[in-house]
Tab-separated table of C-alpha atoms in Angstrom:
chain	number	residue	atom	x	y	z
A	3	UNK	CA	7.315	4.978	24.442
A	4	UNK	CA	3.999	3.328	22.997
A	5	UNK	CA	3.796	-0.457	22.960
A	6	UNK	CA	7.773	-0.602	22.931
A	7	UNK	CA	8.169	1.801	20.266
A	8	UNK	CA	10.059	5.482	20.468
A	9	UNK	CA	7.368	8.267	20.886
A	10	UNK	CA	7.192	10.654	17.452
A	11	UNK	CA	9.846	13.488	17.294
A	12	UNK	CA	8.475	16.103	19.586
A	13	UNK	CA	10.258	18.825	17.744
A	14	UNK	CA	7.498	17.868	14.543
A	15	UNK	CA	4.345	19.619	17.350
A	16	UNK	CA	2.550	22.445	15.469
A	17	UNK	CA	3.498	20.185	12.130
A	18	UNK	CA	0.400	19.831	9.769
A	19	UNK	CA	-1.883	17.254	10.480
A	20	UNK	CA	-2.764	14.979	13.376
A	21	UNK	CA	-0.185	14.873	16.074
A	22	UNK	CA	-1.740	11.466	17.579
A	23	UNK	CA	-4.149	8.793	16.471
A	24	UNK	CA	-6.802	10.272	18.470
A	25	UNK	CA	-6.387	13.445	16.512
A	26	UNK	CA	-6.961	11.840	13.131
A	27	UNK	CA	-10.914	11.253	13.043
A	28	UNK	CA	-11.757	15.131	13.984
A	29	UNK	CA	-8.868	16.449	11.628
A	30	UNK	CA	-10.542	14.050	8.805
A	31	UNK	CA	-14.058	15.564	9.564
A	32	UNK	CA	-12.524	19.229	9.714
A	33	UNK	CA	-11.962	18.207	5.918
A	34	UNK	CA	-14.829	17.946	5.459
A	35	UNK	CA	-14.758	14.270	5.013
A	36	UNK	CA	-16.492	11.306	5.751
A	37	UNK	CA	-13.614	9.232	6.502
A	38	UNK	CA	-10.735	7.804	5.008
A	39	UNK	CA	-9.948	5.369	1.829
A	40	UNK	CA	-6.700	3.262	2.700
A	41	UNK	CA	-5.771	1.551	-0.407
A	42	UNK	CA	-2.875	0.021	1.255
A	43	UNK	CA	-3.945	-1.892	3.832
A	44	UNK	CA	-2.820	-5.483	4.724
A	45	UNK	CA	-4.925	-8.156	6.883
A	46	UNK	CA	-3.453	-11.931	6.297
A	47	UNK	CA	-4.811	-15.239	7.428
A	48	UNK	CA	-3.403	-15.953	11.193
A	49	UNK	CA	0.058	-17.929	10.686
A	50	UNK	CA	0.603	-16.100	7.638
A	51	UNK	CA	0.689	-12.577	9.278
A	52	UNK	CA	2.845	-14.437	12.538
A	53	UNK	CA	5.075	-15.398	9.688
A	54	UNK	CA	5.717	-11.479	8.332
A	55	UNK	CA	5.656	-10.343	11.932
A	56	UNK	CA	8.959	-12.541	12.738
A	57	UNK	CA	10.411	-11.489	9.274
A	58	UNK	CA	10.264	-7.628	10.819
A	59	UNK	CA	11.528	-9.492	14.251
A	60	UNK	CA	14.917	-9.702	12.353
A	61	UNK	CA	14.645	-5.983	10.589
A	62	UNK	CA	18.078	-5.173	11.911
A	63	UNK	CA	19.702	-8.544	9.588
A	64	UNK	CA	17.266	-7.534	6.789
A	65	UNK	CA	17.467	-3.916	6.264
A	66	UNK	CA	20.061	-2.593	9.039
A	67	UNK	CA	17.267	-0.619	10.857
A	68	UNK	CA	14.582	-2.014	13.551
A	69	UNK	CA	11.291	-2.455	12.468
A	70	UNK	CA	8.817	-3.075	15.532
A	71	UNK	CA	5.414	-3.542	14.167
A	72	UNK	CA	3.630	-0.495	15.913
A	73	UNK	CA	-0.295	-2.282	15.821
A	74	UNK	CA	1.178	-5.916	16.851
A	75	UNK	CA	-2.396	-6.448	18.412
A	76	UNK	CA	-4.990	-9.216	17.780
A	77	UNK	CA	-7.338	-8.757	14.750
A	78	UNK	CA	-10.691	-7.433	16.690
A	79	UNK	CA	-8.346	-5.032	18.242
A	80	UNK	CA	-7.121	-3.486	14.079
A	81	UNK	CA	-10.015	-3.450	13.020
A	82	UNK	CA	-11.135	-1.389	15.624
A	83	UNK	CA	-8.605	0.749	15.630
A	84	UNK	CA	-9.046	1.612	11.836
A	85	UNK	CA	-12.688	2.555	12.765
A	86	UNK	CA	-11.473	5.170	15.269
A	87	UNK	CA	-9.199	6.975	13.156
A	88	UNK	CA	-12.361	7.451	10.933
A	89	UNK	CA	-11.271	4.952	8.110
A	90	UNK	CA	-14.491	3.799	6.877
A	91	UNK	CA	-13.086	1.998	3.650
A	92	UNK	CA	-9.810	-0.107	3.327
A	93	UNK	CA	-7.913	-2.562	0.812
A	94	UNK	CA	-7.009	-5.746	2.905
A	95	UNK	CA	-3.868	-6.286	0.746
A	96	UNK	CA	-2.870	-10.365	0.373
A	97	UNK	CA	-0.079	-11.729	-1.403
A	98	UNK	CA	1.601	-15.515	-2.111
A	99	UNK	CA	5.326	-16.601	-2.026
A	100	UNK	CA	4.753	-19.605	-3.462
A	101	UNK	CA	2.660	-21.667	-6.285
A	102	UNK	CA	-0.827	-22.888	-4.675
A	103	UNK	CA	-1.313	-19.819	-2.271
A	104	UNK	CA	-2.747	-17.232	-4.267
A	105	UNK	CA	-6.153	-18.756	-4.839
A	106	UNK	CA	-6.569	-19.891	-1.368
A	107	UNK	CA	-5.726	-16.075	-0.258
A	108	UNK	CA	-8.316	-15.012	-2.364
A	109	UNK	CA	-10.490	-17.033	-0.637
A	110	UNK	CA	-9.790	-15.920	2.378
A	111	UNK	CA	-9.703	-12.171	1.415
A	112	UNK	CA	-13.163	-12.626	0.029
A	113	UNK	CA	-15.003	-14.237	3.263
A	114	UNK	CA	-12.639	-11.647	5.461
A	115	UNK	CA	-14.675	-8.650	3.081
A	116	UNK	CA	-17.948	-10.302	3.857
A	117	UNK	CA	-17.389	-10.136	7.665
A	118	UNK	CA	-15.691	-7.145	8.233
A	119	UNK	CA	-17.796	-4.089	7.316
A	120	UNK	CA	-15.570	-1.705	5.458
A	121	UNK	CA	-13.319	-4.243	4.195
A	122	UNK	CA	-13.241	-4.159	0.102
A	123	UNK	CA	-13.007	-7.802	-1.770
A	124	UNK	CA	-9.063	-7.989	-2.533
A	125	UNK	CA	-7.202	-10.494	-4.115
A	126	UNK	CA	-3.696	-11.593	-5.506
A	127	UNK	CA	-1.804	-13.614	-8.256
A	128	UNK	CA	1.288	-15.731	-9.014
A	129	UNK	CA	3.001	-17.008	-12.284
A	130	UNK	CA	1.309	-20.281	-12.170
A	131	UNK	CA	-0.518	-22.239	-15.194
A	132	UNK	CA	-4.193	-21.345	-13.006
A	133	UNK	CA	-2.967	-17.379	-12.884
A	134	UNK	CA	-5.343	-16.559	-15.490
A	135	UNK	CA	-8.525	-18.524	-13.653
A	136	UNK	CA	-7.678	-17.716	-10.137
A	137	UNK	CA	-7.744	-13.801	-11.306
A	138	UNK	CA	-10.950	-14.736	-13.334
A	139	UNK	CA	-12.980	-16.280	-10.500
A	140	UNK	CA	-11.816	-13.155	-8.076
A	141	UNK	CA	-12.960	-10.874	-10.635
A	142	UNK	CA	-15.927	-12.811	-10.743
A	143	UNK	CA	-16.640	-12.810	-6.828
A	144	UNK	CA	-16.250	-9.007	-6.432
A	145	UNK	CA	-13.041	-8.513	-6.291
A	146	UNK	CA	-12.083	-4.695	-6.411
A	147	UNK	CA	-8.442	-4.745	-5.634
A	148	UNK	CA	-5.739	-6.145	-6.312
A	149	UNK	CA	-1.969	-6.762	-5.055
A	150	UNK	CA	0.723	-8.222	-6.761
A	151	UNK	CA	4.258	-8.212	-4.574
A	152	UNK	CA	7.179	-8.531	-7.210
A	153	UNK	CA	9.525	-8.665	-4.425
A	154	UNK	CA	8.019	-10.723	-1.747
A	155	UNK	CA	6.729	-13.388	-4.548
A	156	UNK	CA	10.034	-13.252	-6.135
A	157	UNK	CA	8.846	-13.800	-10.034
A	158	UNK	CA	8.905	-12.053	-13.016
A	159	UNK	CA	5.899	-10.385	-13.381
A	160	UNK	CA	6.226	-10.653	-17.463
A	161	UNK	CA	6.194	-14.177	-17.294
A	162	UNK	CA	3.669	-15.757	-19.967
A	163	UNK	CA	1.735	-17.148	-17.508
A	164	UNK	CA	0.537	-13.888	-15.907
A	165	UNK	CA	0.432	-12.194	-19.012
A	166	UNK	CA	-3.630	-13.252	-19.793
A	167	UNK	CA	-4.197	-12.843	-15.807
A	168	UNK	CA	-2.854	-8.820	-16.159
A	169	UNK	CA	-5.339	-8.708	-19.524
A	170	UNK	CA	-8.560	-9.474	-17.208
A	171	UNK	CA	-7.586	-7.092	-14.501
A	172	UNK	CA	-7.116	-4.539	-17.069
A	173	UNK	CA	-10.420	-5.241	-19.359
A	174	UNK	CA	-11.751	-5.208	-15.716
A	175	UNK	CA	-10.820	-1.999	-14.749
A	176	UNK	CA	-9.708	-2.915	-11.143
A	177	UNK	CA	-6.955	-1.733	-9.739
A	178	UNK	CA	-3.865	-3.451	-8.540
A	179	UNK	CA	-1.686	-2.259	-6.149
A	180	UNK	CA	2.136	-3.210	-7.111
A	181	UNK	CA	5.411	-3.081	-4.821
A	182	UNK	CA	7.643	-3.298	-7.747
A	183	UNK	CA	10.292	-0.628	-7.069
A	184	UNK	CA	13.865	-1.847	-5.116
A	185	UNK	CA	12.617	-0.692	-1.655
A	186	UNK	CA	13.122	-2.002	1.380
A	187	UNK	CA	14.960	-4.316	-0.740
A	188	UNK	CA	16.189	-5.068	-4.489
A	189	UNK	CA	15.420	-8.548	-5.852
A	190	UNK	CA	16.011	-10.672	-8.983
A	191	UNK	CA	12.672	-8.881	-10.908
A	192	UNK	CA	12.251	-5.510	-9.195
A	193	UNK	CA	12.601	-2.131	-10.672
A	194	UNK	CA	9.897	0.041	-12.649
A	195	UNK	CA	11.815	-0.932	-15.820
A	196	UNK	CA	10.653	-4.000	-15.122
A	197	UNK	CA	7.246	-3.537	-14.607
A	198	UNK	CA	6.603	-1.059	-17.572
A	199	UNK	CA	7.070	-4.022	-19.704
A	200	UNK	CA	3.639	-5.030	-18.355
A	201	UNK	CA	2.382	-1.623	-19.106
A	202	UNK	CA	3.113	-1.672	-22.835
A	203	UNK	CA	1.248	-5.407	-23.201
A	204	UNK	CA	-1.484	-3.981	-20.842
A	205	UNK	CA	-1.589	0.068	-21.439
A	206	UNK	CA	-4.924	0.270	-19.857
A	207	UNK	CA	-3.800	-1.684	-16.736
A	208	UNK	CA	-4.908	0.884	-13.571
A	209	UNK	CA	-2.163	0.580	-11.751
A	210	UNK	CA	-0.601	1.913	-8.491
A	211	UNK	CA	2.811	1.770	-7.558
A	212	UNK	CA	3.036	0.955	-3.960
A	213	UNK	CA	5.066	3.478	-1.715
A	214	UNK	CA	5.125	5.736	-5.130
A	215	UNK	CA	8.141	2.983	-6.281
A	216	UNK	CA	10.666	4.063	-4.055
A	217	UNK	CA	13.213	4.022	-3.917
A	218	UNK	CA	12.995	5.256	-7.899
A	219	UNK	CA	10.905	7.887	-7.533
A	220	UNK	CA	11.425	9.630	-10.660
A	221	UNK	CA	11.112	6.537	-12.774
A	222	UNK	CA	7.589	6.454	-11.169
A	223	UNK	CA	6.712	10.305	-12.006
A	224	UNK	CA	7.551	9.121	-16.074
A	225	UNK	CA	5.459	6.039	-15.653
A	226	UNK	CA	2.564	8.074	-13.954
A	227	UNK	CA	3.106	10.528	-16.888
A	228	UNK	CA	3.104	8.175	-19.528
A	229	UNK	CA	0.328	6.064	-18.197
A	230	UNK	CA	-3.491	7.244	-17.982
A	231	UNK	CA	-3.889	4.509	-15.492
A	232	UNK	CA	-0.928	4.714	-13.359
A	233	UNK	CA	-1.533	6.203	-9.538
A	234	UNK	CA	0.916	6.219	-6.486
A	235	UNK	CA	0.470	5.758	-2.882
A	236	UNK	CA	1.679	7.368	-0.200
A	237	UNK	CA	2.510	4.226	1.696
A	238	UNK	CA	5.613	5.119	4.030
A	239	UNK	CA	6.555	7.881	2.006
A	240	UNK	CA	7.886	11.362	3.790
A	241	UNK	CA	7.824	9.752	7.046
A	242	UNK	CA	10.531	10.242	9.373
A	243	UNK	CA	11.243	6.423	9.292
A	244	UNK	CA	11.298	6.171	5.821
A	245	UNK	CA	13.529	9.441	4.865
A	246	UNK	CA	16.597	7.802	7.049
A	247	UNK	CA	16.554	5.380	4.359
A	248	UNK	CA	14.760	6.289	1.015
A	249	UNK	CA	14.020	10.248	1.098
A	250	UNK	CA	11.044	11.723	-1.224
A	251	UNK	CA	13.332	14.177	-3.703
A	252	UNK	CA	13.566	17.166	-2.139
A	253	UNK	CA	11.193	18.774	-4.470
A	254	UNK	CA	8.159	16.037	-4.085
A	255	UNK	CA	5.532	19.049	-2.966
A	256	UNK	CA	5.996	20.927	-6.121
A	257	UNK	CA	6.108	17.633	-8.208
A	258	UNK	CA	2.800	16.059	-6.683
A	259	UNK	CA	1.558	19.460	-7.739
A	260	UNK	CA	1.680	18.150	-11.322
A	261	UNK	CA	-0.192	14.781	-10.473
A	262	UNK	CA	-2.252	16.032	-7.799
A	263	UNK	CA	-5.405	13.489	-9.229
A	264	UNK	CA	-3.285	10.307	-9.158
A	265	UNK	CA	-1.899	9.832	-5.673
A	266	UNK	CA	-3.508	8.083	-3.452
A	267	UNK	CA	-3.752	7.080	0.360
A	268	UNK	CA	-1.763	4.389	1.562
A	269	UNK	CA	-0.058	3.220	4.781
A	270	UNK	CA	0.690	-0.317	5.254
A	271	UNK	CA	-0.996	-0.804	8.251
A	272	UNK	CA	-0.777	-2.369	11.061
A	273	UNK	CA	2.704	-3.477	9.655
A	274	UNK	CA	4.441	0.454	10.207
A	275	UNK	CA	6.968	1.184	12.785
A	276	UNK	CA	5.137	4.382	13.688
A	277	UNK	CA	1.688	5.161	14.237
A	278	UNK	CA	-0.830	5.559	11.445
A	279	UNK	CA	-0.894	9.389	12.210
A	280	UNK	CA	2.564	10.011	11.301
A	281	UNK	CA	1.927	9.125	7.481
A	282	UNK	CA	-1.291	11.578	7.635
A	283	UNK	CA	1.094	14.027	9.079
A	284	UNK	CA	3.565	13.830	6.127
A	285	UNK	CA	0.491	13.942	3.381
A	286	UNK	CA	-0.585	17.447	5.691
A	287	UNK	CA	3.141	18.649	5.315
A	288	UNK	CA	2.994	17.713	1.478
A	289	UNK	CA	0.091	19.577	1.432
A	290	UNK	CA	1.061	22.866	3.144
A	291	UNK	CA	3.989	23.342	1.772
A	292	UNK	CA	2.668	24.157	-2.283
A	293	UNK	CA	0.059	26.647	-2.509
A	294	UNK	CA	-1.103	24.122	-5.594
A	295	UNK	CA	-2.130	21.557	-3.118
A	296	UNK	CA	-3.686	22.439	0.198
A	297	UNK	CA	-6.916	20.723	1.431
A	298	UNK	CA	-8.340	20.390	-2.064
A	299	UNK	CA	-5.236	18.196	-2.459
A	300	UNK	CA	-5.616	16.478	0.885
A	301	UNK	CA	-9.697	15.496	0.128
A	302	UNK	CA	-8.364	13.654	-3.267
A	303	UNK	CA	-5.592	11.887	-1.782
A	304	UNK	CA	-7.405	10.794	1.164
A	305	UNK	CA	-11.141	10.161	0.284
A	306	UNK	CA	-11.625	10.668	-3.317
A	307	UNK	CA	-8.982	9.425	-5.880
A	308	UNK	CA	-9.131	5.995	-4.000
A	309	UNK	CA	-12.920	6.013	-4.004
A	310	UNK	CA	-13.295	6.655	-7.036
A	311	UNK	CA	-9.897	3.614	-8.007
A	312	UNK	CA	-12.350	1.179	-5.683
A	313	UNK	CA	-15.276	2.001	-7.372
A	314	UNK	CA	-17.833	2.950	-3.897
């Protein structure tokens, strides 16, 4: 047990990739890497992130399956802990639930970049009548990222009044990272049916799906397909938590093979029920299993797609 939570399978030893966290920074130098590029990374002002952390108290009511929060530490403490895995770049992911909070997020996300070395400038929107200038005054501070949470935010994300805010992120070329798929669960406007309808106004909109859209996977192969601009993270996918609920198709190896330049690292931390290891160790077993992939494969995913998506 670690911090409360069930050790990692010990029949998965000898599995590609970093057994432990203390593993991770030499198997990311043995890459021949400087260190990592987490896309999906979330940091959150103080009573905000207390606020998720008691939603995932109550896992078992929302999804059926326990959900301790695996780096439930103080702020100093994940920050430092991203160092020593050798994560030398990360997305600080915020998102609103309500009218009012997105530009006062970005705000935050912007002073938590200039204090924190590593940290990109993030920031977030909501269907609002200021969507359009809170997205324009990120884009004007430096923001690189950003993240847009259909399901948390329950909205719509083709209402009008985001419609002009998705046009700057676009003409901008900044990514933004979108949970739209049904997982962990479905809400009033989730689904990637949903969200294409964005991607025909805004065909140019560099988009990734967050945890590759599952649980529609193969919806988000055809939008990656019919998309120039459409990446997916890894975020929780082909871990051992995640495939008791919402397995990778059986065939995911062979079908990254075909998008091997648009996938992209992601974890979720410190909100995972695991340690950031085991989601390394899945990308490693992704990797080893299709001769098409291998470490050429594992450099993209990990250091260079997302570079390249932040723009360092």
């Amino acid at each position: 047990m670690t911090d409360g939570v069930p050790a990692e399978d010990p029949s998965r030893a000898g599995a590609p990739g970093p057994a432990h966290d203390d593993e991770v920074a030499a198997w990311v130098r043995g890459l021949g890497l400087e260190g990592l590029v987490d896309i999906h990374v979330h940091f959150l002002p103080e009573r905000v992130l207390r606020k998720v952390w008691e939603y995932f108290d109550h896992a078992e009511s929302h999804y059926g399956i326990r959900w301790p929060v695996y780096y439930r530490w103080p702020e100093p403490d994940r920050i430092a802990r991203l160092r020593s895995l050798g994560v030398h770049t990360f997305a600080p992911l915020v998102y609103p639930h309500r009218p009012g909070m997105a530009r006062w997020l970005n705000g935050w996300a912007r002073d938590f970049a200039d204090r924190v070395p590593g940290a990109v400038p993030t920031a977030t929107l909501y269907p609002e009548p200021s969507a359009a200038s809170d997205v324009a005054e990120a884009l004007e501070g430096g923001a690189r990222c950003f993240k847009a949470h259909v399901q948390v935010g329950a909205y719509d994300p083709r209402a009008p009044e985001l419609d002009p805010a998705w046009g700057l992120i676009a003409e901008a070329g900044v990514p933004v990272v979108v949970h739209c798929g049904h997982g962990p669960l479905r809400g009033e406007y989730t689904g990637l049916d949903v969200f294409e309808r964005v991607l025909e106004r805004h065909p140019g909109l560099v988009t990734v799906l967050a945890h590759a859209g599952m649980p529609e996977y193969d919806e988000a192969f055809a939008l990656v397909e019919r998309y120039p601009g459409v990446y997916l993270d890894t975020t929780m996918v082909g871990v051992p938590f995640t495939e008791e609920l919402m397995p990778a198709p059986r065939d995911w190896p062979a079908r990254l093979a075909g998008i091997a330049d648009r996938v992209v690292l992601g974890t979720d931390f410190p909100n995972i029920p695991y340690p950031y290891a085991t989601q390394l160790r899945a990308i490693a077993g992704w990797a080893a299993a299709d001769d098409r992939l291998g470490e050429p494969f594992l450099r993209a995913v990990l250091h260079d797609t997302p570079a390249k998506l932040l723009d360092l």
